[in-house]
Amino acid sequence: MDAQPAKGPPLTRINFHKRSVSGSSTTASVFSPTGTLARTEGDDKTFYREKILIDPDYYLDVPSYSDFNITLGVDCVGVSRVVMASNSPLLRNVINTSNTSLDVSGLQLTQAQVTEMLRPLYNGRLTLNSGNLLQHVTFSASLQLEWMFDCCVLFFKENMKPCLVFDVLEVCFLPENKDLDEYKTITKFTAVYLTEGSNISNICSYIKESNKIDSVKRPMIEFLCEVPTTPTCKLSLLETLLAWIKLGDTNMEVIPTILGSFDFNDVFKHDDNLAEEFFMHVITGNFPADTRKQIMNLTLQSCRSGGNRKSSSSSSAVTSAVSSGVKAALRKSRMKSSTARFREDQE
């Protein structure tokens, strides 16, 4: 792009200017890094650094002030090394090794999106909402943009609706993300959130009502199953697990591992019908024989071990639920097989 008239001193150091933010909804010094102000307007929350940096209209992607490139394949955004190094330890290390660019094409962002997300690093003003949070989380976590990521975390904590929690967890458990410290931070406090009230039931309801089960991968299922919660919430979780089991052969080999840590004793004693539904899926589902046997054994073992810790009446109720569930499932399975054979004979 053509060079624009430069306004301001060369970027040999960060030039700070005091910022003030007006408005009745402004709150000050809400988290580290210190000196951050925040203002909420509708779904938007705008974070302001107490010290404004520099105007991106004069410096960002302007050749006269660009000595480093954020590349996206053939496209690139020109930036200042000083600004990038002051915001990210990753970029600081890259710059210190005399590299002149960093490729972010793997993030699948456009040049316009990257440019827009770089602006807050210059002017210290970041606006987040439910629509752009995921994009900023991905960008800031991948580039270790500490201030931006901290803002994303704060916004997420204040807006943990089921749809947003699901979307964020989906990003956290992507193969390329799940081992990064930034995403581990998110999953850690999300786990705490899910233990409270009926939050995990709300997530399961969202998955069901929004037909998101196809998007659920093994790490998310394992994560949800490991969250300590109430028996009532476990009912919702087991329904989600059953729906996930139906997805197909690609998930069959991991089911026993997940079921091994699931407490069926607490679940089945609250709902006989769910026990029947569960065993119906196990008996009639498209499982390899060994997998079906493992699931049955793990389920029964979980019920027995749970029963040993409960009263005799509770243990009896669970045993009765499991027995009824297995018998009903076998009965329906035989009926389905007989119906199928009858139809074949008629054709």
mmCIF file of C-alpha atoms in Angstrom:
data_model
loop_
_atom_site.group_PDB
_atom_site.id
_atom_site.type_symbol
_atom_site.label_atom_id
_atom_site.label_comp_id
_atom_site.label_asym_id
_atom_site.label_seq_id
_atom_site.Cartn_x
_atom_site.Cartn_y
_atom_site.Cartn_z
ATOM 1 C CA MET A 1 0.000 0.000 0.000
ATOM 2 C CA ASP A 2 1.116 3.628 -0.553
ATOM 3 C CA ALA A 3 2.847 5.391 2.293
ATOM 4 C CA GLN A 4 0.732 7.949 4.138
ATOM 5 C CA PRO A 5 1.948 11.180 5.701
ATOM 6 C CA ALA A 6 3.457 10.348 9.068
ATOM 7 C CA LYS A 7 2.055 12.044 12.151
ATOM 8 C CA GLY A 8 3.901 11.611 15.401
ATOM 9 C CA PRO A 9 7.419 10.639 16.452
ATOM 10 C CA PRO A 10 9.243 7.530 15.166
ATOM 11 C CA LEU A 11 8.328 4.372 17.045
ATOM 12 C CA THR A 12 11.622 3.793 18.780
ATOM 13 C CA ARG A 13 9.746 3.539 22.070
ATOM 14 C CA ILE A 14 6.155 3.449 23.271
ATOM 15 C CA ASN A 15 4.691 6.925 23.656
ATOM 16 C CA PHE A 16 2.048 6.905 26.390
ATOM 17 C CA HIS A 17 -0.729 9.421 26.848
ATOM 18 C CA LYS A 18 -3.146 9.584 29.789
ATOM 19 C CA ARG A 19 -6.654 8.320 28.985
ATOM 20 C CA SER A 20 -9.934 9.182 30.659
ATOM 21 C CA VAL A 21 -13.202 7.410 29.928
ATOM 22 C CA SER A 22 -16.518 9.060 30.747
ATOM 23 C CA GLY A 23 -19.888 7.428 31.297
ATOM 24 C CA SER A 24 -21.935 6.208 34.234
ATOM 25 C CA SER A 25 -21.311 2.558 33.327
ATOM 26 C CA THR A 26 -17.524 2.882 33.456
ATOM 27 C CA THR A 27 -15.645 0.782 36.010
ATOM 28 C CA ALA A 28 -11.958 1.203 36.741
ATOM 29 C CA SER A 29 -9.045 -1.158 37.446
ATOM 30 C CA VAL A 30 -10.990 -4.356 36.996
ATOM 31 C CA PHE A 31 -8.123 -6.829 36.540
ATOM 32 C CA SER A 32 -4.452 -7.279 35.691
ATOM 33 C CA PRO A 33 -2.798 -5.651 33.852
ATOM 34 C CA THR A 34 -3.641 -2.761 36.140
ATOM 35 C CA GLY A 35 -4.972 0.494 34.844
ATOM 36 C CA THR A 36 -7.668 -1.008 32.592
ATOM 37 C CA LEU A 37 -11.058 0.675 32.369
ATOM 38 C CA ALA A 38 -14.202 -0.951 31.035
ATOM 39 C CA ARG A 39 -17.474 0.410 29.725
ATOM 40 C CA THR A 40 -20.577 -1.631 28.868
ATOM 41 C CA GLU A 41 -23.148 -0.620 26.260
ATOM 42 C CA GLY A 42 -25.702 -3.302 25.436
ATOM 43 C CA ASP A 43 -23.911 -6.525 24.454
ATOM 44 C CA ASP A 44 -20.677 -4.619 23.806
ATOM 45 C CA LYS A 45 -18.036 -4.221 26.477
ATOM 46 C CA THR A 46 -15.176 -1.885 25.617
ATOM 47 C CA PHE A 47 -11.899 -2.167 27.509
ATOM 48 C CA TYR A 48 -9.568 0.813 27.695
ATOM 49 C CA ARG A 49 -6.003 0.843 28.827
ATOM 50 C CA GLU A 50 -5.384 3.655 31.251
ATOM 51 C CA LYS A 51 -2.496 4.751 29.069
ATOM 52 C CA ILE A 52 -3.386 5.203 25.414
ATOM 53 C CA LEU A 53 -0.607 4.193 23.043
ATOM 54 C CA ILE A 54 -0.698 5.553 19.503
ATOM 55 C CA ASP A 55 -3.232 6.130 16.758
ATOM 56 C CA PRO A 56 -3.420 3.077 14.436
ATOM 57 C CA ASP A 57 -4.754 5.243 11.603
ATOM 58 C CA TYR A 58 -1.317 6.869 11.415
ATOM 59 C CA TYR A 59 0.918 3.902 12.262
ATOM 60 C CA LEU A 60 -0.734 0.509 11.591
ATOM 61 C CA ASP A 61 0.026 -1.031 8.193
ATOM 62 C CA VAL A 62 1.824 2.132 7.067
ATOM 63 C CA PRO A 63 5.184 1.326 5.406
ATOM 64 C CA SER A 64 6.953 4.283 7.020
ATOM 65 C CA TYR A 65 6.219 2.836 10.455
ATOM 66 C CA SER A 66 6.238 -0.894 9.703
ATOM 67 C CA ASP A 67 9.355 -2.957 10.337
ATOM 68 C CA PHE A 68 7.616 -6.310 10.912
ATOM 69 C CA ASN A 69 4.901 -8.217 9.037
ATOM 70 C CA ILE A 70 2.001 -10.380 10.189
ATOM 71 C CA THR A 71 1.533 -12.564 7.117
ATOM 72 C CA LEU A 72 -1.458 -14.528 5.851
ATOM 73 C CA GLY A 73 -0.075 -16.438 2.905
ATOM 74 C CA VAL A 74 0.462 -13.857 0.155
ATOM 75 C CA ASP A 75 -1.143 -11.043 2.176
ATOM 76 C CA CYS A 76 0.414 -9.232 5.108
ATOM 77 C CA VAL A 77 -0.196 -6.483 7.640
ATOM 78 C CA GLY A 78 2.687 -4.171 8.420
ATOM 79 C CA VAL A 79 3.252 -3.512 12.121
ATOM 80 C CA SER A 80 5.729 -1.940 14.490
ATOM 81 C CA ARG A 81 8.177 -4.224 16.292
ATOM 82 C CA VAL A 82 8.008 -2.028 19.359
ATOM 83 C CA VAL A 83 4.225 -2.315 19.615
ATOM 84 C CA MET A 84 4.201 -6.064 18.974
ATOM 85 C CA ALA A 85 7.036 -6.829 21.392
ATOM 86 C CA SER A 86 5.367 -4.797 24.152
ATOM 87 C CA ASN A 87 2.157 -6.850 23.852
ATOM 88 C CA SER A 88 3.355 -10.418 23.344
ATOM 89 C CA PRO A 89 6.203 -12.557 24.730
ATOM 90 C CA LEU A 90 5.867 -14.775 21.660
ATOM 91 C CA LEU A 91 6.330 -11.873 19.263
ATOM 92 C CA ARG A 92 9.094 -10.499 21.439
ATOM 93 C CA ASN A 93 11.020 -13.772 21.063
ATOM 94 C CA VAL A 94 10.371 -13.874 17.321
ATOM 95 C CA ILE A 95 11.615 -10.321 16.918
ATOM 96 C CA ASN A 96 14.675 -10.942 19.103
ATOM 97 C CA THR A 97 15.733 -13.743 16.751
ATOM 98 C CA SER A 98 15.863 -11.202 13.896
ATOM 99 C CA ASN A 99 12.795 -12.561 12.105
ATOM 100 C CA THR A 100 10.900 -9.981 10.099
ATOM 101 C CA SER A 101 7.527 -11.726 9.925
ATOM 102 C CA LEU A 102 5.158 -14.178 11.586
ATOM 103 C CA ASP A 103 2.679 -16.223 9.565
ATOM 104 C CA VAL A 104 -0.847 -16.597 10.996
ATOM 105 C CA SER A 105 -2.543 -18.126 7.964
ATOM 106 C CA GLY A 106 -3.379 -21.191 10.068
ATOM 107 C CA LEU A 107 -5.896 -19.088 12.011
ATOM 108 C CA GLN A 108 -8.013 -18.758 8.849
ATOM 109 C CA LEU A 109 -8.526 -15.030 9.265
ATOM 110 C CA THR A 110 -8.712 -12.401 6.541
ATOM 111 C CA GLN A 111 -6.307 -9.501 6.215
ATOM 112 C CA ALA A 112 -9.113 -7.120 7.217
ATOM 113 C CA GLN A 113 -9.898 -9.149 10.343
ATOM 114 C CA VAL A 114 -6.262 -9.269 11.437
ATOM 115 C CA THR A 115 -5.855 -5.531 10.851
ATOM 116 C CA GLU A 116 -8.946 -4.785 12.917
ATOM 117 C CA MET A 117 -7.788 -6.993 15.797
ATOM 118 C CA LEU A 118 -4.356 -5.355 15.810
ATOM 119 C CA ARG A 119 -5.809 -1.869 16.301
ATOM 120 C CA PRO A 120 -6.370 -2.307 20.079
ATOM 121 C CA LEU A 121 -2.660 -3.019 20.507
ATOM 122 C CA TYR A 122 -1.978 0.496 19.233
ATOM 123 C CA ASN A 123 -4.804 2.573 20.691
ATOM 124 C CA GLY A 124 -5.542 0.524 23.824
ATOM 125 C CA ARG A 125 -9.271 0.252 23.060
ATOM 126 C CA LEU A 126 -10.851 -3.210 22.644
ATOM 127 C CA THR A 127 -14.574 -3.825 22.109
ATOM 128 C CA LEU A 128 -15.855 -7.359 22.703
ATOM 129 C CA ASN A 129 -19.280 -8.939 22.305
ATOM 130 C CA SER A 130 -20.728 -12.423 21.929
ATOM 131 C CA GLY A 131 -20.268 -12.249 18.165
ATOM 132 C CA ASN A 132 -16.539 -11.461 18.064
ATOM 133 C CA LEU A 133 -15.285 -13.113 21.273
ATOM 134 C CA LEU A 134 -14.184 -16.413 19.696
ATOM 135 C CA GLN A 135 -12.198 -14.616 17.016
ATOM 136 C CA HIS A 136 -10.357 -12.530 19.600
ATOM 137 C CA VAL A 137 -9.766 -15.524 21.890
ATOM 138 C CA THR A 138 -8.207 -17.483 19.023
ATOM 139 C CA PHE A 139 -6.088 -14.565 17.854
ATOM 140 C CA SER A 140 -4.862 -13.454 21.278
ATOM 141 C CA ALA A 141 -4.150 -16.989 22.538
ATOM 142 C CA SER A 142 -2.237 -17.987 19.403
ATOM 143 C CA LEU A 143 -0.078 -14.848 19.440
ATOM 144 C CA GLN A 144 0.122 -14.638 23.254
ATOM 145 C CA LEU A 145 -1.356 -11.142 23.276
ATOM 146 C CA GLU A 146 -1.633 -10.954 27.035
ATOM 147 C CA TRP A 147 -3.754 -7.838 27.543
ATOM 148 C CA MET A 148 -6.243 -8.817 24.820
ATOM 149 C CA PHE A 149 -6.527 -12.359 26.159
ATOM 150 C CA ASP A 150 -7.124 -11.087 29.715
ATOM 151 C CA CYS A 151 -9.947 -8.903 28.393
ATOM 152 C CA CYS A 152 -11.456 -11.907 26.573
ATOM 153 C CA VAL A 153 -11.334 -13.991 29.752
ATOM 154 C CA LEU A 154 -13.035 -11.275 31.799
ATOM 155 C CA PHE A 155 -15.776 -10.792 29.198
ATOM 156 C CA PHE A 156 -16.354 -14.551 29.011
ATOM 157 C CA LYS A 157 -16.611 -14.899 32.795
ATOM 158 C CA GLU A 158 -19.281 -12.192 32.849
ATOM 159 C CA ASN A 159 -21.281 -13.658 29.942
ATOM 160 C CA MET A 160 -21.272 -17.437 30.436
ATOM 161 C CA LYS A 161 -24.443 -18.299 28.554
ATOM 162 C CA PRO A 162 -24.814 -21.911 27.323
ATOM 163 C CA CYS A 163 -24.349 -21.004 23.655
ATOM 164 C CA LEU A 164 -21.181 -19.027 24.346
ATOM 165 C CA VAL A 165 -19.777 -21.632 26.741
ATOM 166 C CA PHE A 166 -20.280 -24.365 24.150
ATOM 167 C CA ASP A 167 -18.638 -22.326 21.372
ATOM 168 C CA VAL A 168 -15.647 -21.439 23.534
ATOM 169 C CA LEU A 169 -15.171 -25.040 24.710
ATOM 170 C CA GLU A 170 -15.344 -26.206 21.109
ATOM 171 C CA VAL A 171 -12.389 -23.944 20.304
ATOM 172 C CA CYS A 172 -10.520 -24.947 23.479
ATOM 173 C CA PHE A 173 -10.626 -28.637 22.564
ATOM 174 C CA LEU A 174 -9.418 -28.313 18.987
ATOM 175 C CA PRO A 175 -6.323 -30.543 18.573
ATOM 176 C CA GLU A 176 -4.068 -27.556 17.959
ATOM 177 C CA ASN A 177 -5.372 -25.673 21.017
ATOM 178 C CA LYS A 178 -6.026 -28.134 23.834
ATOM 179 C CA ASP A 179 -2.429 -28.152 25.128
ATOM 180 C CA LEU A 180 -1.939 -24.374 25.154
ATOM 181 C CA ASP A 181 -1.859 -22.778 28.604
ATOM 182 C CA GLU A 182 -4.288 -20.052 27.553
ATOM 183 C CA TYR A 183 -7.009 -22.574 26.713
ATOM 184 C CA LYS A 184 -6.300 -24.598 29.856
ATOM 185 C CA THR A 185 -6.990 -21.420 31.829
ATOM 186 C CA ILE A 186 -10.400 -21.127 30.186
ATOM 187 C CA THR A 187 -11.383 -24.764 30.725
ATOM 188 C CA LYS A 188 -10.310 -24.590 34.368
ATOM 189 C CA PHE A 189 -12.706 -21.825 35.386
ATOM 190 C CA THR A 190 -15.396 -23.180 33.027
ATOM 191 C CA ALA A 191 -15.302 -26.467 34.966
ATOM 192 C CA VAL A 192 -15.946 -24.523 38.180
ATOM 193 C CA TYR A 193 -18.862 -22.722 36.510
ATOM 194 C CA LEU A 194 -20.410 -26.023 35.371
ATOM 195 C CA THR A 195 -20.457 -27.408 38.931
ATOM 196 C CA GLU A 196 -22.773 -24.610 40.028
ATOM 197 C CA GLY A 197 -26.568 -25.015 39.988
ATOM 198 C CA SER A 198 -27.994 -26.462 36.795
ATOM 199 C CA ASN A 199 -25.341 -25.046 34.491
ATOM 200 C CA ILE A 200 -24.278 -28.403 33.072
ATOM 201 C CA SER A 201 -27.935 -29.293 32.395
ATOM 202 C CA ASN A 202 -28.294 -25.988 30.558
ATOM 203 C CA ILE A 203 -25.297 -26.842 28.367
ATOM 204 C CA CYS A 204 -26.728 -30.290 27.611
ATOM 205 C CA SER A 205 -30.124 -28.767 26.777
ATOM 206 C CA TYR A 206 -28.446 -26.297 24.438
ATOM 207 C CA ILE A 207 -26.591 -29.137 22.664
ATOM 208 C CA LYS A 208 -29.869 -31.031 22.210
ATOM 209 C CA GLU A 209 -32.108 -28.127 21.210
ATOM 210 C CA SER A 210 -29.556 -26.607 18.828
ATOM 211 C CA ASN A 211 -28.628 -29.959 17.216
ATOM 212 C CA LYS A 212 -24.984 -29.457 18.184
ATOM 213 C CA ILE A 213 -24.273 -33.086 19.046
ATOM 214 C CA ASP A 214 -22.415 -33.607 15.741
ATOM 215 C CA SER A 215 -19.969 -30.904 16.819
ATOM 216 C CA VAL A 216 -19.173 -32.569 20.149
ATOM 217 C CA LYS A 217 -15.787 -34.302 20.120
ATOM 218 C CA ARG A 218 -14.272 -36.767 22.554
ATOM 219 C CA PRO A 219 -12.310 -34.188 24.652
ATOM 220 C CA MET A 220 -15.488 -32.208 25.324
ATOM 221 C CA ILE A 221 -17.452 -35.332 26.293
ATOM 222 C CA GLU A 222 -14.655 -36.376 28.657
ATOM 223 C CA PHE A 223 -14.519 -32.876 30.114
ATOM 224 C CA LEU A 224 -18.288 -32.770 30.755
ATOM 225 C CA CYS A 225 -18.360 -36.266 32.248
ATOM 226 C CA GLU A 226 -15.589 -35.387 34.712
ATOM 227 C CA VAL A 227 -17.356 -32.324 36.116
ATOM 228 C CA PRO A 228 -18.743 -33.040 39.617
ATOM 229 C CA THR A 229 -22.465 -32.290 39.582
ATOM 230 C CA THR A 230 -25.840 -33.295 41.049
ATOM 231 C CA PRO A 231 -27.744 -36.488 40.145
ATOM 232 C CA THR A 232 -30.390 -34.414 38.388
ATOM 233 C CA CYS A 233 -27.756 -32.810 36.167
ATOM 234 C CA LYS A 234 -26.244 -36.233 35.523
ATOM 235 C CA LEU A 235 -29.509 -37.274 33.906
ATOM 236 C CA SER A 236 -29.093 -34.531 31.322
ATOM 237 C CA LEU A 237 -25.451 -35.458 30.884
ATOM 238 C CA LEU A 238 -26.279 -39.116 30.280
ATOM 239 C CA GLU A 239 -28.862 -38.140 27.673
ATOM 240 C CA THR A 240 -26.150 -36.177 25.898
ATOM 241 C CA LEU A 241 -23.815 -39.142 26.179
ATOM 242 C CA LEU A 242 -26.450 -41.423 24.651
ATOM 243 C CA ALA A 243 -26.937 -39.029 21.754
ATOM 244 C CA TRP A 244 -23.175 -38.928 21.261
ATOM 245 C CA ILE A 245 -23.023 -42.738 21.243
ATOM 246 C CA LYS A 246 -25.443 -42.731 18.305
ATOM 247 C CA LEU A 247 -23.049 -40.757 16.138
ATOM 248 C CA GLY A 248 -21.371 -43.837 14.687
ATOM 249 C CA ASP A 249 -18.424 -46.161 14.615
ATOM 250 C CA THR A 250 -15.836 -43.387 14.809
ATOM 251 C CA ASN A 251 -16.579 -42.952 18.511
ATOM 252 C CA MET A 252 -17.117 -46.574 19.542
ATOM 253 C CA GLU A 253 -13.598 -47.353 20.657
ATOM 254 C CA VAL A 254 -13.472 -44.455 23.138
ATOM 255 C CA ILE A 255 -16.830 -45.033 24.831
ATOM 256 C CA PRO A 256 -15.596 -47.554 27.436
ATOM 257 C CA THR A 257 -12.885 -45.128 28.524
ATOM 258 C CA ILE A 258 -15.432 -42.386 29.085
ATOM 259 C CA LEU A 259 -18.001 -44.611 30.766
ATOM 260 C CA GLY A 260 -15.373 -45.962 33.145
ATOM 261 C CA SER A 261 -15.434 -42.756 35.197
ATOM 262 C CA PHE A 262 -19.202 -42.180 35.010
ATOM 263 C CA ASP A 263 -21.247 -42.874 38.161
ATOM 264 C CA PHE A 264 -24.313 -44.718 36.875
ATOM 265 C CA ASN A 265 -25.430 -45.579 40.392
ATOM 266 C CA ASP A 266 -26.482 -41.992 41.094
ATOM 267 C CA VAL A 267 -28.171 -41.711 37.710
ATOM 268 C CA PHE A 268 -30.292 -44.837 37.438
ATOM 269 C CA LYS A 269 -31.768 -44.619 40.937
ATOM 270 C CA HIS A 270 -33.490 -41.384 39.870
ATOM 271 C CA ASP A 271 -34.958 -42.540 36.563
ATOM 272 C CA ASP A 272 -35.831 -46.151 35.628
ATOM 273 C CA ASN A 273 -36.776 -45.103 32.099
ATOM 274 C CA LEU A 274 -33.349 -43.681 31.468
ATOM 275 C CA ALA A 275 -31.777 -46.997 32.482
ATOM 276 C CA GLU A 276 -34.016 -48.729 29.962
ATOM 277 C CA GLU A 277 -33.160 -46.201 27.270
ATOM 278 C CA PHE A 278 -29.458 -46.531 27.950
ATOM 279 C CA PHE A 279 -29.423 -50.330 27.733
ATOM 280 C CA MET A 280 -31.666 -50.224 24.682
ATOM 281 C CA HIS A 281 -29.040 -48.178 22.853
ATOM 282 C CA VAL A 282 -26.286 -50.478 24.065
ATOM 283 C CA ILE A 283 -28.042 -53.705 23.087
ATOM 284 C CA THR A 284 -29.457 -52.593 19.735
ATOM 285 C CA GLY A 285 -26.782 -50.077 18.755
ATOM 286 C CA ASN A 286 -24.206 -50.645 16.055
ATOM 287 C CA PHE A 287 -21.454 -51.652 18.489
ATOM 288 C CA PRO A 288 -18.680 -54.205 17.977
ATOM 289 C CA ALA A 289 -19.393 -57.163 20.282
ATOM 290 C CA ASP A 290 -16.342 -56.479 22.469
ATOM 291 C CA THR A 291 -17.304 -52.831 22.906
ATOM 292 C CA ARG A 292 -20.878 -53.734 23.853
ATOM 293 C CA LYS A 293 -19.587 -56.190 26.444
ATOM 294 C CA GLN A 294 -17.237 -53.567 27.883
ATOM 295 C CA ILE A 295 -20.022 -51.011 28.169
ATOM 296 C CA MET A 296 -22.309 -53.461 29.937
ATOM 297 C CA ASN A 297 -19.584 -54.549 32.353
ATOM 298 C CA LEU A 298 -18.523 -50.998 33.148
ATOM 299 C CA THR A 299 -22.101 -49.917 33.749
ATOM 300 C CA LEU A 300 -22.889 -52.825 36.048
ATOM 301 C CA GLN A 301 -19.590 -52.413 37.879
ATOM 302 C CA SER A 302 -20.326 -48.734 38.453
ATOM 303 C CA CYS A 303 -23.746 -49.563 39.876
ATOM 304 C CA ARG A 304 -22.393 -52.259 42.183
ATOM 305 C CA SER A 305 -19.542 -50.124 43.518
ATOM 306 C CA GLY A 306 -21.943 -47.248 44.088
ATOM 307 C CA GLY A 307 -24.396 -49.536 45.810
ATOM 308 C CA ASN A 308 -21.769 -50.633 48.326
ATOM 309 C CA ARG A 309 -21.569 -47.076 49.583
ATOM 310 C CA LYS A 310 -25.322 -46.542 49.765
ATOM 311 C CA SER A 311 -28.087 -47.869 51.968
ATOM 312 C CA SER A 312 -29.547 -51.295 51.192
ATOM 313 C CA SER A 313 -32.772 -49.693 49.957
ATOM 314 C CA SER A 314 -30.862 -47.410 47.604
ATOM 315 C CA SER A 315 -28.773 -50.314 46.335
ATOM 316 C CA SER A 316 -31.915 -52.368 45.784
ATOM 317 C CA ALA A 317 -33.539 -49.564 43.839
ATOM 318 C CA VAL A 318 -30.539 -49.249 41.550
ATOM 319 C CA THR A 319 -30.359 -53.010 41.015
ATOM 320 C CA SER A 320 -34.050 -53.050 40.173
ATOM 321 C CA ALA A 321 -33.655 -50.166 37.709
ATOM 322 C CA VAL A 322 -30.746 -51.845 35.966
ATOM 323 C CA SER A 323 -32.513 -55.211 35.850
ATOM 324 C CA SER A 324 -35.703 -53.652 34.468
ATOM 325 C CA GLY A 325 -33.731 -51.652 31.963
ATOM 326 C CA VAL A 326 -31.842 -54.655 30.635
ATOM 327 C CA LYS A 327 -34.981 -56.815 30.408
ATOM 328 C CA ALA A 328 -36.993 -54.095 28.660
ATOM 329 C CA ALA A 329 -34.167 -53.407 26.240
ATOM 330 C CA LEU A 330 -33.783 -57.101 25.418
ATOM 331 C CA ARG A 331 -37.542 -57.432 24.920
ATOM 332 C CA LYS A 332 -37.665 -54.458 22.544
ATOM 333 C CA SER A 333 -34.564 -55.689 20.769
ATOM 334 C CA ARG A 334 -36.193 -59.069 20.067
ATOM 335 C CA MET A 335 -39.360 -57.373 18.880
ATOM 336 C CA LYS A 336 -37.363 -55.207 16.465
ATOM 337 C CA SER A 337 -35.458 -58.246 15.186
ATOM 338 C CA SER A 338 -38.702 -60.183 14.662
ATOM 339 C CA THR A 339 -40.270 -57.244 12.851
ATOM 340 C CA ALA A 340 -37.238 -56.890 10.610
ATOM 341 C CA ARG A 341 -37.250 -60.608 9.748
ATOM 342 C CA PHE A 342 -40.993 -60.462 9.008
ATOM 343 C CA ARG A 343 -40.494 -57.580 6.586
ATOM 344 C CA GLU A 344 -37.669 -59.400 4.866
ATOM 345 C CA ASP A 345 -39.901 -62.477 4.418
ATOM 346 C CA GLN A 346 -42.619 -60.337 2.874
ATOM 347 C CA GLU A 347 -40.310 -58.757 0.291
#
